[in-house]
């Protein structure tokens, strides 16, 4: 799981979201064995109802992020199919809502399933300095976890634009 890649000094919070959003704890928890195990029990007990209100889930994440110290560099990791079916569903509206909720966090996503919508997540993660994967195997999932762990201590750029003089071109996916 993504939780296994956390270091003991890290803090985390698991939020499950379909039409409603709920957290596994009242606030961020130290990434020790007991707290990770408790979060996994919570996650395994979730029975999704098939609808996804992404805005509601990210709104709850934003509420918890407000309580972090200003020196924190939070990472929001979304795992799901990335398809909003409830609440804010229009792509442009959802992108703006998610960016406003996650203005102080790096956002990464693992979009899963046959109908996975990675386009919307990619736009937001590009703006928020994160990464997006659509894993096809457990090896891909492990690689994602490793990339996130390596990213934790590195520099972060958000909403960065590079301007060059003609005839230079810069392309970044």
mmCIF file with all atom_site columns, N, CA, C and O in Angstrom, residues 85-104:
data_model
loop_
_atom_site.group_PDB
_atom_site.id
_atom_site.type_symbol
_atom_site.label_atom_id
_atom_site.label_alt_id
_atom_site.label_comp_id
_atom_site.label_asym_id
_atom_site.label_entity_id
_atom_site.label_seq_id
_atom_site.pdbx_PDB_ins_code
_atom_site.Cartn_x
_atom_site.Cartn_y
_atom_site.Cartn_z
_atom_site.occupancy
_atom_site.B_iso_or_equiv
_atom_site.pdbx_formal_charge
_atom_site.auth_seq_id
_atom_site.auth_comp_id
_atom_site.auth_asym_id
_atom_site.auth_atom_id
_atom_site.pdbx_PDB_model_num
ATOM 1  N N  . UNK A 1 85  ? -19.129 11.882 -10.702 1.00 0.00 ? 85  UNK A N  1
ATOM 2  C CA . UNK A 1 85  ? -20.501 11.577 -11.118 1.00 0.00 ? 85  UNK A CA 1
ATOM 3  C C  . UNK A 1 85  ? -21.536 12.266 -10.239 1.00 0.00 ? 85  UNK A C  1
ATOM 4  O O  . UNK A 1 85  ? -22.734 12.082 -10.447 1.00 0.00 ? 85  UNK A O  1
ATOM 5  N N  . UNK A 1 86  ? -21.098 13.020 -9.262  1.00 0.00 ? 86  UNK A N  1
ATOM 6  C CA . UNK A 1 86  ? -21.998 13.644 -8.301  1.00 0.00 ? 86  UNK A CA 1
ATOM 7  C C  . UNK A 1 86  ? -21.409 14.994 -7.914  1.00 0.00 ? 86  UNK A C  1
ATOM 8  O O  . UNK A 1 86  ? -20.198 15.155 -7.898  1.00 0.00 ? 86  UNK A O  1
ATOM 9  N N  . UNK A 1 87  ? -22.250 15.956 -7.593  1.00 0.00 ? 87  UNK A N  1
ATOM 10 C CA . UNK A 1 87  ? -21.744 17.266 -7.198  1.00 0.00 ? 87  UNK A CA 1
ATOM 11 C C  . UNK A 1 87  ? -21.185 18.005 -8.400  1.00 0.00 ? 87  UNK A C  1
ATOM 12 O O  . UNK A 1 87  ? -21.799 18.044 -9.462  1.00 0.00 ? 87  UNK A O  1
ATOM 13 N N  . UNK A 1 88  ? -19.999 18.570 -8.267  1.00 0.00 ? 88  UNK A N  1
ATOM 14 C CA . UNK A 1 88  ? -19.354 19.297 -9.357  1.00 0.00 ? 88  UNK A CA 1
ATOM 15 C C  . UNK A 1 88  ? -18.808 18.271 -10.348 1.00 0.00 ? 88  UNK A C  1
ATOM 16 O O  . UNK A 1 88  ? -17.917 17.497 -10.010 1.00 0.00 ? 88  UNK A O  1
ATOM 17 N N  . UNK A 1 89  ? -19.355 18.258 -11.556 1.00 0.00 ? 89  UNK A N  1
ATOM 18 C CA . UNK A 1 89  ? -18.921 17.273 -12.551 1.00 0.00 ? 89  UNK A CA 1
ATOM 19 C C  . UNK A 1 89  ? -18.362 17.906 -13.818 1.00 0.00 ? 89  UNK A C  1
ATOM 20 O O  . UNK A 1 89  ? -17.677 17.227 -14.585 1.00 0.00 ? 89  UNK A O  1
ATOM 21 N N  . UNK A 1 90  ? -18.652 19.181 -14.056 1.00 0.00 ? 90  UNK A N  1
ATOM 22 C CA . UNK A 1 90  ? -18.122 19.861 -15.244 1.00 0.00 ? 90  UNK A CA 1
ATOM 23 C C  . UNK A 1 90  ? -16.617 20.026 -15.079 1.00 0.00 ? 90  UNK A C  1
ATOM 24 O O  . UNK A 1 90  ? -16.143 20.538 -14.070 1.00 0.00 ? 90  UNK A O  1
ATOM 25 N N  . UNK A 1 91  ? -15.845 19.577 -16.064 1.00 0.00 ? 91  UNK A N  1
ATOM 26 C CA . UNK A 1 91  ? -14.384 19.545 -15.951 1.00 0.00 ? 91  UNK A CA 1
ATOM 27 C C  . UNK A 1 91  ? -13.768 20.877 -15.539 1.00 0.00 ? 91  UNK A C  1
ATOM 28 O O  . UNK A 1 91  ? -12.963 20.937 -14.607 1.00 0.00 ? 91  UNK A O  1
ATOM 29 N N  . UNK A 1 92  ? -14.128 21.953 -16.212 1.00 0.00 ? 92  UNK A N  1
ATOM 30 C CA . UNK A 1 92  ? -13.502 23.248 -15.902 1.00 0.00 ? 92  UNK A CA 1
ATOM 31 C C  . UNK A 1 92  ? -13.843 23.704 -14.484 1.00 0.00 ? 92  UNK A C  1
ATOM 32 O O  . UNK A 1 92  ? -12.975 24.234 -13.772 1.00 0.00 ? 92  UNK A O  1
ATOM 33 N N  . UNK A 1 93  ? -15.084 23.501 -14.053 1.00 0.00 ? 93  UNK A N  1
ATOM 34 C CA . UNK A 1 93  ? -15.478 23.876 -12.695 1.00 0.00 ? 93  UNK A CA 1
ATOM 35 C C  . UNK A 1 93  ? -14.752 23.027 -11.652 1.00 0.00 ? 93  UNK A C  1
ATOM 36 O O  . UNK A 1 93  ? -14.313 23.524 -10.615 1.00 0.00 ? 93  UNK A O  1
ATOM 37 N N  . UNK A 1 94  ? -14.631 21.742 -11.943 1.00 0.00 ? 94  UNK A N  1
ATOM 38 C CA . UNK A 1 94  ? -13.975 20.837 -11.003 1.00 0.00 ? 94  UNK A CA 1
ATOM 39 C C  . UNK A 1 94  ? -12.485 21.151 -10.893 1.00 0.00 ? 94  UNK A C  1
ATOM 40 O O  . UNK A 1 94  ? -11.923 21.160 -9.797  1.00 0.00 ? 94  UNK A O  1
ATOM 41 N N  . UNK A 1 95  ? -11.854 21.446 -12.003 1.00 0.00 ? 95  UNK A N  1
ATOM 42 C CA . UNK A 1 95  ? -10.428 21.793 -11.983 1.00 0.00 ? 95  UNK A CA 1
ATOM 43 C C  . UNK A 1 95  ? -10.207 23.017 -11.100 1.00 0.00 ? 95  UNK A C  1
ATOM 44 O O  . UNK A 1 95  ? -9.314  23.027 -10.245 1.00 0.00 ? 95  UNK A O  1
ATOM 45 N N  . UNK A 1 96  ? -11.018 24.037 -11.265 1.00 0.00 ? 96  UNK A N  1
ATOM 46 C CA . UNK A 1 96  ? -10.868 25.247 -10.440 1.00 0.00 ? 96  UNK A CA 1
ATOM 47 C C  . UNK A 1 96  ? -11.142 24.959 -8.969  1.00 0.00 ? 96  UNK A C  1
ATOM 48 O O  . UNK A 1 96  ? -10.436 25.459 -8.090  1.00 0.00 ? 96  UNK A O  1
ATOM 49 N N  . UNK A 1 97  ? -12.163 24.147 -8.693  1.00 0.00 ? 97  UNK A N  1
ATOM 50 C CA . UNK A 1 97  ? -12.479 23.806 -7.303  1.00 0.00 ? 97  UNK A CA 1
ATOM 51 C C  . UNK A 1 97  ? -11.337 23.023 -6.662  1.00 0.00 ? 97  UNK A C  1
ATOM 52 O O  . UNK A 1 97  ? -10.928 23.309 -5.527  1.00 0.00 ? 97  UNK A O  1
ATOM 53 N N  . UNK A 1 98  ? -10.793 22.047 -7.390  1.00 0.00 ? 98  UNK A N  1
ATOM 54 C CA . UNK A 1 98  ? -9.711  21.245 -6.830  1.00 0.00 ? 98  UNK A CA 1
ATOM 55 C C  . UNK A 1 98  ? -8.457  22.078 -6.614  1.00 0.00 ? 98  UNK A C  1
ATOM 56 O O  . UNK A 1 98  ? -7.780  21.947 -5.593  1.00 0.00 ? 98  UNK A O  1
ATOM 57 N N  . UNK A 1 99  ? -8.140  22.947 -7.561  1.00 0.00 ? 99  UNK A N  1
ATOM 58 C CA . UNK A 1 99  ? -6.967  23.812 -7.386  1.00 0.00 ? 99  UNK A CA 1
ATOM 59 C C  . UNK A 1 99  ? -7.127  24.716 -6.170  1.00 0.00 ? 99  UNK A C  1
ATOM 60 O O  . UNK A 1 99  ? -6.170  24.950 -5.430  1.00 0.00 ? 99  UNK A O  1
ATOM 61 N N  . UNK A 1 100 ? -8.324  25.220 -5.949  1.00 0.00 ? 100 UNK A N  1
ATOM 62 C CA . UNK A 1 100 ? -8.524  26.098 -4.787  1.00 0.00 ? 100 UNK A CA 1
ATOM 63 C C  . UNK A 1 100 ? -8.427  25.297 -3.486  1.00 0.00 ? 100 UNK A C  1
ATOM 64 O O  . UNK A 1 100 ? -7.910  25.800 -2.491  1.00 0.00 ? 100 UNK A O  1
ATOM 65 N N  . UNK A 1 101 ? -8.917  24.069 -3.477  1.00 0.00 ? 101 UNK A N  1
ATOM 66 C CA . UNK A 1 101 ? -8.819  23.237 -2.272  1.00 0.00 ? 101 UNK A CA 1
ATOM 67 C C  . UNK A 1 101 ? -7.374  22.846 -1.983  1.00 0.00 ? 101 UNK A C  1
ATOM 68 O O  . UNK A 1 101 ? -6.984  22.716 -0.825  1.00 0.00 ? 101 UNK A O  1
ATOM 69 N N  . UNK A 1 102 ? -6.603  22.637 -3.040  1.00 0.00 ? 102 UNK A N  1
ATOM 70 C CA . UNK A 1 102 ? -5.259  22.086 -2.880  1.00 0.00 ? 102 UNK A CA 1
ATOM 71 C C  . UNK A 1 102 ? -4.167  23.121 -3.098  1.00 0.00 ? 102 UNK A C  1
ATOM 72 O O  . UNK A 1 102 ? -3.046  22.767 -3.441  1.00 0.00 ? 102 UNK A O  1
ATOM 73 N N  . UNK A 1 103 ? -4.482  24.373 -2.871  1.00 0.00 ? 103 UNK A N  1
ATOM 74 C CA . UNK A 1 103 ? -3.528  25.437 -3.197  1.00 0.00 ? 103 UNK A CA 1
ATOM 75 C C  . UNK A 1 103 ? -2.211  25.338 -2.442  1.00 0.00 ? 103 UNK A C  1
ATOM 76 O O  . UNK A 1 103 ? -1.204  25.854 -2.880  1.00 0.00 ? 103 UNK A O  1
ATOM 77 N N  . UNK A 1 104 ? -2.176  24.658 -1.311  1.00 0.00 ? 104 UNK A N  1
ATOM 78 C CA . UNK A 1 104 ? -0.944  24.554 -0.532  1.00 0.00 ? 104 UNK A CA 1
ATOM 79 C C  . UNK A 1 104 ? -0.374  23.146 -0.528  1.00 0.00 ? 104 UNK A C  1
ATOM 80 O O  . UNK A 1 104 ? 0.507   22.834 0.260   1.00 0.00 ? 104 UNK A O  1
#
